[in-house]
Coordinates of C-alpha atoms and ligand atoms in Angstrom, one line a residue:
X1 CA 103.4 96.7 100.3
X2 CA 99.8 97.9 100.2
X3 CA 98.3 100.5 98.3
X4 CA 102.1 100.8 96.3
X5 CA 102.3 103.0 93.6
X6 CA 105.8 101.5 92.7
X7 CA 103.6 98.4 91.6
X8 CA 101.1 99.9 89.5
X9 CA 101.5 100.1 85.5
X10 CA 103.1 102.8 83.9
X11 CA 101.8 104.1 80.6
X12 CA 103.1 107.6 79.6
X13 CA 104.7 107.9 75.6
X14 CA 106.4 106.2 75.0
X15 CA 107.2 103.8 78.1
X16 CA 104.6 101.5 78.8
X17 CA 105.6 98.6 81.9
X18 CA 103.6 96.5 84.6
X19 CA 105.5 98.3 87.2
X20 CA 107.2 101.8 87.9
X21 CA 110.3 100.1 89.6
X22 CA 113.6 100.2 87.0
X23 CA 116.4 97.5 87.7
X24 CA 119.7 100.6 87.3
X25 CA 122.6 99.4 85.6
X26 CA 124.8 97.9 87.3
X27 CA 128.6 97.1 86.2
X28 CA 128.9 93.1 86.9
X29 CA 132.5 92.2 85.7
X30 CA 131.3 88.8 84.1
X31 CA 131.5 89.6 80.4
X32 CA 135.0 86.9 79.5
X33 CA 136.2 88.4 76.0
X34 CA 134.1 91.2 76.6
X35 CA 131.0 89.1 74.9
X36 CA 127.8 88.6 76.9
X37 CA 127.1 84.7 77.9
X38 CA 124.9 82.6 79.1
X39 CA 125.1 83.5 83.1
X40 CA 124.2 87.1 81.8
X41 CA 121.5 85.7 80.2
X42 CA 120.4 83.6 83.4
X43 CA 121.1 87.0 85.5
X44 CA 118.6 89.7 83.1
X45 CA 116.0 86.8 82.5
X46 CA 115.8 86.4 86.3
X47 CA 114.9 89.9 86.7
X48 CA 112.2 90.4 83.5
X49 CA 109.1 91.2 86.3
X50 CA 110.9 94.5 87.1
X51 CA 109.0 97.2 85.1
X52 CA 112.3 97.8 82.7
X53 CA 115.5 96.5 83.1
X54 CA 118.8 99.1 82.1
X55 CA 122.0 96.6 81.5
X56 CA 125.5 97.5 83.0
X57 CA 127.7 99.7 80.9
X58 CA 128.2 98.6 77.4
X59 CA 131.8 100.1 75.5
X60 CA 130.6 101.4 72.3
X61 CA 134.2 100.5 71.5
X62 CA 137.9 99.0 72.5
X63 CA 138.4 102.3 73.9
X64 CA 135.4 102.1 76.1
X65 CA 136.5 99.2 77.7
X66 CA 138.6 100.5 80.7
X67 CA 137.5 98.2 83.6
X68 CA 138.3 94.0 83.3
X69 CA 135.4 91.5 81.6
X70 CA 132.9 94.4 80.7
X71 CA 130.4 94.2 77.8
X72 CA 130.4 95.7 74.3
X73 CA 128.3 95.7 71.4
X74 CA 130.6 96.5 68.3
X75 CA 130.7 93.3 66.7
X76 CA 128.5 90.7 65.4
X77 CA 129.7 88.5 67.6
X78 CA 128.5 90.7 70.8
X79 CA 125.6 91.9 69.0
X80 CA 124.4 88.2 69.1
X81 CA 125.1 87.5 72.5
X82 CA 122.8 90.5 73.4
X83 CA 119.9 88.8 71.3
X84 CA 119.7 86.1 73.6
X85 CA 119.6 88.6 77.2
X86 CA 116.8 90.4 75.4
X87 CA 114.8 87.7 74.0
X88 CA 115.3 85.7 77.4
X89 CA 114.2 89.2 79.2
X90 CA 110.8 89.6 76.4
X91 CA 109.2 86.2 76.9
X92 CA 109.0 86.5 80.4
X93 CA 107.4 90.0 79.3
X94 CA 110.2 92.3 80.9
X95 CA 111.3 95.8 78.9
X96 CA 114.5 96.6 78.7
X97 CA 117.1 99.1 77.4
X98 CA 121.0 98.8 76.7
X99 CA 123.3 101.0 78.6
X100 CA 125.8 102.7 76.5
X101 CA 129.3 103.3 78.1
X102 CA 132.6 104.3 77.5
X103 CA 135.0 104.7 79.9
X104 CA 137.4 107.7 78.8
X105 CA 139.9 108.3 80.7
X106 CA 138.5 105.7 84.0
X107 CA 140.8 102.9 82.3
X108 CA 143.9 101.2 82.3
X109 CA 145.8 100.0 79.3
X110 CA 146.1 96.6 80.7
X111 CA 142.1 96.3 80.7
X112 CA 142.0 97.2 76.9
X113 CA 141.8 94.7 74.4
X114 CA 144.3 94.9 72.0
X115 CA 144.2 98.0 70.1
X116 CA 142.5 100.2 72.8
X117 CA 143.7 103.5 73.8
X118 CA 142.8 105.7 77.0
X119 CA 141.5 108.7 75.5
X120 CA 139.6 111.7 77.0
X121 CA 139.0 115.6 76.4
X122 CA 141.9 116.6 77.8
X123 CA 145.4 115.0 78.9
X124 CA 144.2 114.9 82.5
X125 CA 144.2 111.8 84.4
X126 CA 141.4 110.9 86.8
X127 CA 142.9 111.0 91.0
X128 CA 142.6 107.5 92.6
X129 CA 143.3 103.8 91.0
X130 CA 142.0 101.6 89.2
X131 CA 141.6 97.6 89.2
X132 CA 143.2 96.1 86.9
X133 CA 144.4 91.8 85.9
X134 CA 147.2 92.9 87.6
X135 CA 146.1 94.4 91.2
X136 CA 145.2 98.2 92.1
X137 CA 147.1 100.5 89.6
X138 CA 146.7 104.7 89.2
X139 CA 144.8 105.0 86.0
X140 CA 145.8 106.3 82.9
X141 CA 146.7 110.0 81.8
X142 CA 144.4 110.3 78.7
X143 CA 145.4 111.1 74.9
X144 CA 143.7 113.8 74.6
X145 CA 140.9 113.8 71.6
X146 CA 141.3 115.0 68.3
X147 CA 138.2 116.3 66.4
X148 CA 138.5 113.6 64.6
X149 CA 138.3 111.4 67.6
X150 CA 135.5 113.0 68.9
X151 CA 133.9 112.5 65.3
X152 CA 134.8 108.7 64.9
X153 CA 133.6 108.0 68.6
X154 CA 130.2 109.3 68.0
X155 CA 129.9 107.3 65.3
X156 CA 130.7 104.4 67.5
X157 CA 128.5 105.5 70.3
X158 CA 125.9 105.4 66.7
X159 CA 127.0 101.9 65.5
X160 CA 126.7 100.7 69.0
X161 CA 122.6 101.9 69.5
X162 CA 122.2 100.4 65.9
X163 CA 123.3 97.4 66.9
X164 CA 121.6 97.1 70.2
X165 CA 118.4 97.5 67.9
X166 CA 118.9 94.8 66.2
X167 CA 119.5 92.9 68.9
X168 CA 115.7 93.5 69.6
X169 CA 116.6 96.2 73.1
X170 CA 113.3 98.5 73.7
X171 CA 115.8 101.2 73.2
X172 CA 119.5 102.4 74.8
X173 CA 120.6 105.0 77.5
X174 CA 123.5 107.0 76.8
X175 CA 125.3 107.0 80.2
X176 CA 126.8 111.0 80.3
X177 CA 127.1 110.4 84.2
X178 CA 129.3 109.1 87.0
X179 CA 132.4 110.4 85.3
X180 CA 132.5 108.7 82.1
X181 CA 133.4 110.0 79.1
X182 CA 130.7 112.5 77.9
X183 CA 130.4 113.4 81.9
X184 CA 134.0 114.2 81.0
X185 CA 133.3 116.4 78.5
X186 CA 130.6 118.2 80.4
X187 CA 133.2 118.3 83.7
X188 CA 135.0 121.5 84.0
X189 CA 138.1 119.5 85.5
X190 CA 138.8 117.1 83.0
X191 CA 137.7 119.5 79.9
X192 CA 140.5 122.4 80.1
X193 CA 139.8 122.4 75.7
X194 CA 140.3 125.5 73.9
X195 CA 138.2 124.5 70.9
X196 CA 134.0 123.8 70.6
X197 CA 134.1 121.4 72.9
X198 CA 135.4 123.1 76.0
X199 CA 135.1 126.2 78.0
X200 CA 131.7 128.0 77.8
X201 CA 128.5 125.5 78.9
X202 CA 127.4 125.1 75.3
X203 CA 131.3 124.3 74.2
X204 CA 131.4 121.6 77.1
X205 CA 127.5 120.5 76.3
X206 CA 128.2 120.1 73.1
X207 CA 129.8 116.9 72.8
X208 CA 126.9 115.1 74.9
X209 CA 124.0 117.1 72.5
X210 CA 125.5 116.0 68.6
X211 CA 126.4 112.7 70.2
X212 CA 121.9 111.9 71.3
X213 CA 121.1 113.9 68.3
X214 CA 123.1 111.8 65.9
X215 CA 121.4 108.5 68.0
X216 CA 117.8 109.9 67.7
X217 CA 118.4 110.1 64.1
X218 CA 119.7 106.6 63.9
X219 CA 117.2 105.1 65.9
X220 CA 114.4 107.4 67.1
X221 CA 113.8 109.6 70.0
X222 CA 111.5 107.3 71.5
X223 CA 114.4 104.5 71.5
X224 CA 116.7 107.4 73.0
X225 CA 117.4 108.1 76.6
X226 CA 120.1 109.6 78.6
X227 CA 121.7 108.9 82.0
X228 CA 123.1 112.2 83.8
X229 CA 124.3 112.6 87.5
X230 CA 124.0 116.2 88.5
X231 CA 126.6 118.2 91.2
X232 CA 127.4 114.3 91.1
X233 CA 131.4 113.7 92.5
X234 CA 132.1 110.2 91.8
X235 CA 135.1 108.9 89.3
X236 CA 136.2 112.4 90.3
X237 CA 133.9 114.9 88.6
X238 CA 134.0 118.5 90.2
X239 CA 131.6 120.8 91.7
X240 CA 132.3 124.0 89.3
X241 CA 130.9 127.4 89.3
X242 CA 128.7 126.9 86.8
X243 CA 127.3 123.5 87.2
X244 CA 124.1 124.0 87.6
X245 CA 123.6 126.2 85.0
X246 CA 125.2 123.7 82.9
X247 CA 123.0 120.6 83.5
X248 CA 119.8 123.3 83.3
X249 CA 120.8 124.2 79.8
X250 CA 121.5 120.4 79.1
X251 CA 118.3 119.5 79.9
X252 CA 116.8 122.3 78.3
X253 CA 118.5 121.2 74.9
X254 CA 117.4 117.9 75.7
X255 CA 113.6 119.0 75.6
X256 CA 113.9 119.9 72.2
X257 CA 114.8 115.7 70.9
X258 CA 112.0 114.4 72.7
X259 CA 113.8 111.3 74.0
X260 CA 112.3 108.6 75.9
X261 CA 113.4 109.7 79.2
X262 CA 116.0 111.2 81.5
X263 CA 117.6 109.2 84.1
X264 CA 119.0 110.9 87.2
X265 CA 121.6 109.2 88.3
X266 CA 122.6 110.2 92.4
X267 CA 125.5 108.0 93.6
X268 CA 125.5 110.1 97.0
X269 CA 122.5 111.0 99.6
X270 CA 124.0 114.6 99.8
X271 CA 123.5 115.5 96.3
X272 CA 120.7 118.4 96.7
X273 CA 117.2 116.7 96.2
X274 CA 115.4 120.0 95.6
X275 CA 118.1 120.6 92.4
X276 CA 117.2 117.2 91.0
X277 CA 113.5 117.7 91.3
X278 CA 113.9 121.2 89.7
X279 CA 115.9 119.7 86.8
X280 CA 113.0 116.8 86.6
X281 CA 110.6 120.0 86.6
X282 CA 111.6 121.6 83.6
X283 CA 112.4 118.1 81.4
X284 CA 108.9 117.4 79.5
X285 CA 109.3 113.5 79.4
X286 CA 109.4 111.2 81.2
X287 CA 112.0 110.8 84.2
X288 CA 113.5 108.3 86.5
X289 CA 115.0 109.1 89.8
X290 CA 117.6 107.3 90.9
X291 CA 119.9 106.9 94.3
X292 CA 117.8 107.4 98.1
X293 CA 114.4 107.1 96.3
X294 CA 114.6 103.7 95.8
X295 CA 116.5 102.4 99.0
X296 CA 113.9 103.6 100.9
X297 CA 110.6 102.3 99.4
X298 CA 108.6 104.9 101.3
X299 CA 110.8 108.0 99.3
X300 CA 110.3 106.3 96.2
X301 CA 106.8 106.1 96.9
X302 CA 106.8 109.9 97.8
X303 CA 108.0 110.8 94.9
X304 CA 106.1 109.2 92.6
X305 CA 103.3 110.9 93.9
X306 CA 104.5 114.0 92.9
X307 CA 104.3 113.2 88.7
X308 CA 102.6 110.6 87.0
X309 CA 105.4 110.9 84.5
X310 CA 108.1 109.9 87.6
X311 CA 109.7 106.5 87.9
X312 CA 112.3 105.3 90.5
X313 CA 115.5 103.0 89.6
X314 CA 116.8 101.0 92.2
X315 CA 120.6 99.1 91.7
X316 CA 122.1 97.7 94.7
X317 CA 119.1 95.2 96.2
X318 CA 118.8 93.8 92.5
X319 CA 122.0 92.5 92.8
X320 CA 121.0 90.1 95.7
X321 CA 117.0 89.6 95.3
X322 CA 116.6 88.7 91.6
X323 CA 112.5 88.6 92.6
X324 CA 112.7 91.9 94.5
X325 CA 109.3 92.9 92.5
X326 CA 108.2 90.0 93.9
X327 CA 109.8 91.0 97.9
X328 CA 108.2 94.1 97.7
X329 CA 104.2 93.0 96.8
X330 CA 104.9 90.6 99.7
X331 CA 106.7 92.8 102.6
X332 CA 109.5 90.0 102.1
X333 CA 112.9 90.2 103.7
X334 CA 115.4 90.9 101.5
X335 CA 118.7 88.8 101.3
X336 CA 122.2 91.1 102.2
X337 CA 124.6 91.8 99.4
X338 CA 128.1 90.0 99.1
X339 CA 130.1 93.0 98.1
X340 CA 132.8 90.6 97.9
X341 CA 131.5 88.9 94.5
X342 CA 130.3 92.0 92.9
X343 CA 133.0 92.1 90.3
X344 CA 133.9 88.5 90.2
X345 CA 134.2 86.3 87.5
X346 CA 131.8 83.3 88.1
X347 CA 128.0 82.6 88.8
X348 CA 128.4 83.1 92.8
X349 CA 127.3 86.0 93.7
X350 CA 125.8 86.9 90.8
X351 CA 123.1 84.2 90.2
X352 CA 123.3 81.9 93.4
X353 CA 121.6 84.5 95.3
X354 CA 117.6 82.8 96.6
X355 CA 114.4 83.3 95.4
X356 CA 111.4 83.1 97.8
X357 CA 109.9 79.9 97.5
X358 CA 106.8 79.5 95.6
X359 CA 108.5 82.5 93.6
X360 CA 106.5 82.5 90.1
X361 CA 110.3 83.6 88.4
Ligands
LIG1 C1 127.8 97.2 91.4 C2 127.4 98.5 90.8 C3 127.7 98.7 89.5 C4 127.3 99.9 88.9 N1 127.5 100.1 87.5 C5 126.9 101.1 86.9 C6 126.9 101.2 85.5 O1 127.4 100.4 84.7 N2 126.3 102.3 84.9 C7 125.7 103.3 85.7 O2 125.2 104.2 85.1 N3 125.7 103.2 87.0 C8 126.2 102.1 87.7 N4 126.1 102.0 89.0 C9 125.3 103.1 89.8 C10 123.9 102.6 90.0 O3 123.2 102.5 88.8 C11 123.2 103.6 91.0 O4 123.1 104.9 90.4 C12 123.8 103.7 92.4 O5 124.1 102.4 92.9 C13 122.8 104.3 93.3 O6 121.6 103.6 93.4 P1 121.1 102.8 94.6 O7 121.1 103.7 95.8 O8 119.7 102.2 94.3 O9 122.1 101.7 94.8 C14 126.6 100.9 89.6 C15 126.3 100.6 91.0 C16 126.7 99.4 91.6 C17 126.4 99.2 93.0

């Protein structure tokens, strides 16, 4: 692609990358004892010439871990495992940050480890099923959170970020979108609470807000990101009266910590563009715009001439072109996803896809 702005370095505070194109994270299924191994490590290392790489969801906790063979970082043990994705992704001079995630209420008991609990703001479960070891299943009606829970969970959403520090991550993205658990707490259909955590758009806010101020103070702001999906519907979020006000005041709180940057998450092509690109307006860092700007390389370049503070994330071709970076300089074809082997256990489909030949990864 000539002329691409997509390929040209990116240096706003406190982001600095060869390229503006960011790998999204993307959910892969092949994390056996919920521990990262050495395909993962293959899979991120394979992919360091993007301009930053976000990981798939990683569970803060055994509660976090609703779907089968997904990542966490709680223990040494995990912690480790990420050392070697993000040294593996750094000597090939790739950035990248370590997507926080907990489930909530999308989970099923039999997914948990031993000890895990579906919890969520409110007793309310999610519509639609969930895979589990043992075939399709309706997922769980949540325990709904005490205060204590709330506090204990932050703290493991804090533990988690320390962690991915020290396992040498440029930083970590809280993931508040796609239904999740703090999208949960923002969501006006799965937080009916009475207390300071539901009801008015500060009460419902609230959660999201202590839970990145309490990681900026662990780690930094400019380690700190967040991952939101605005008027988003996905894992069954609704469209309430208030929603946009809500996500305006969120950002607007958001200004205030400085983070590293926001990441607009839009699983869906008829999720209003002008909304996003007002919300983008008013954040003061920098953002990334996810979902239709990427697909289409000629969006993504579109809007990326609209802010020099703009980047664009791009999920579903990284799955089968690990050297799309290198696809795009070169007007290459793409190779076609296998949707079949998105979530399987296993290296096909995950690192068997081709890389052009002569490819320098
Ligand atoms: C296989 C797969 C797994 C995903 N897992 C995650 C995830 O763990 N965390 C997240 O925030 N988004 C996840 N997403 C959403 C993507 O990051 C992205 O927002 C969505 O695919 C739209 O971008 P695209 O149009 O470039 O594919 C996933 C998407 C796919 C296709």
């Amino acid at each position: 692609m000539k002329n691409s702005k997509l390929l040209t370095a990116f240096n706003s505070k406190p982001l600095k990358l060869s390229n503006r194109v960011v790998m999204a994270p993307m959910t892969r299924c092949r994390a056996v004892g919920n521990t990262p191994n050495d395909i993962m490590v293959t899979y991120y290392a394979l992919r360091a010439e993007t301009g930053l790489i976000i990981t798939e969801g990683v569970s803060p906790s055994k509660n976090g871990l609703g779907y089968p063979n997904i990542p966490a970082i709680y223990s040494d043990e995990q912690t480790a495992g990420w050392r070697k994705v993000s040294d593996a992704v750094h000597a090939k001079g790739g950035k990248i940050f370590l997507q926080i995630m907990h489930t909530g209420r999308i989970a099923h008991v039999l997914n948990l480890p031993k000890g895990g609990e579906v919890v969520g703001p409110s007793p309310i479960p999610a519509a639609g099923e969930i895979f589990t070891i043992e075939g399709m299943k309706a997922k769980a009606i949540p325990r709904e959170m005490t205060k204590q829970d709330i506090e204990k969970t932050q703290n493991e959403y804090l533990r988690a970020a320390q962690n991915a520090i020290k396992a040498g991550f440029d930083g970590i993205e809280i993931h508040a979108a796609n239904g999740y658990l703090p999208n949960q707490f923002l969501d006006k259909g799965s937080n009916r609470r009475n207390d300071e955590y539901g009801g008015s758009i500060e009460n419902r806010c609230r959660f999201v807000l202590e839970l990145t101020q309490k990681i900026v103070n662990a780690i930094g702001n400019e380690k700190t990101a967040i991952r939101i999906s605005p008027l988003g519907q996905f894992n069954d979020m609704t469209v309430y009266e208030d929603i946009n006000k809500t996500y305006n005041y969120l950002v607007e709180q958001l200004n205030s910590m400085d983070i590293a940057y926001l990441h607009l998450a839009r699983m869906s092509n008829a999720i209003s563009e002008e909304f996003l690109e007002g919300l983008a307006s008013k954040f003061k860092g920098i953002v990334i715009f996810n979902g239709g700007y990427g697909y289409d390389l000629a969006s993504a370049e579109k809007i990326l001439s609209k802010n020099n503070r703009y980047l664009v994330s791009i999920a579903m071709p990284f799955v089968s072109n690990p050297d799309f970076i290198e696809r795009i300089k070169l007007d290459a074809e793409l190779n076609e996803v296998d949707e079949s082997t998105l979530y399987t256990l296993g290296e096909e489909g995950y690192i068997t896809y081709p890389i052009l030949e002569n490819s320098l990864i």
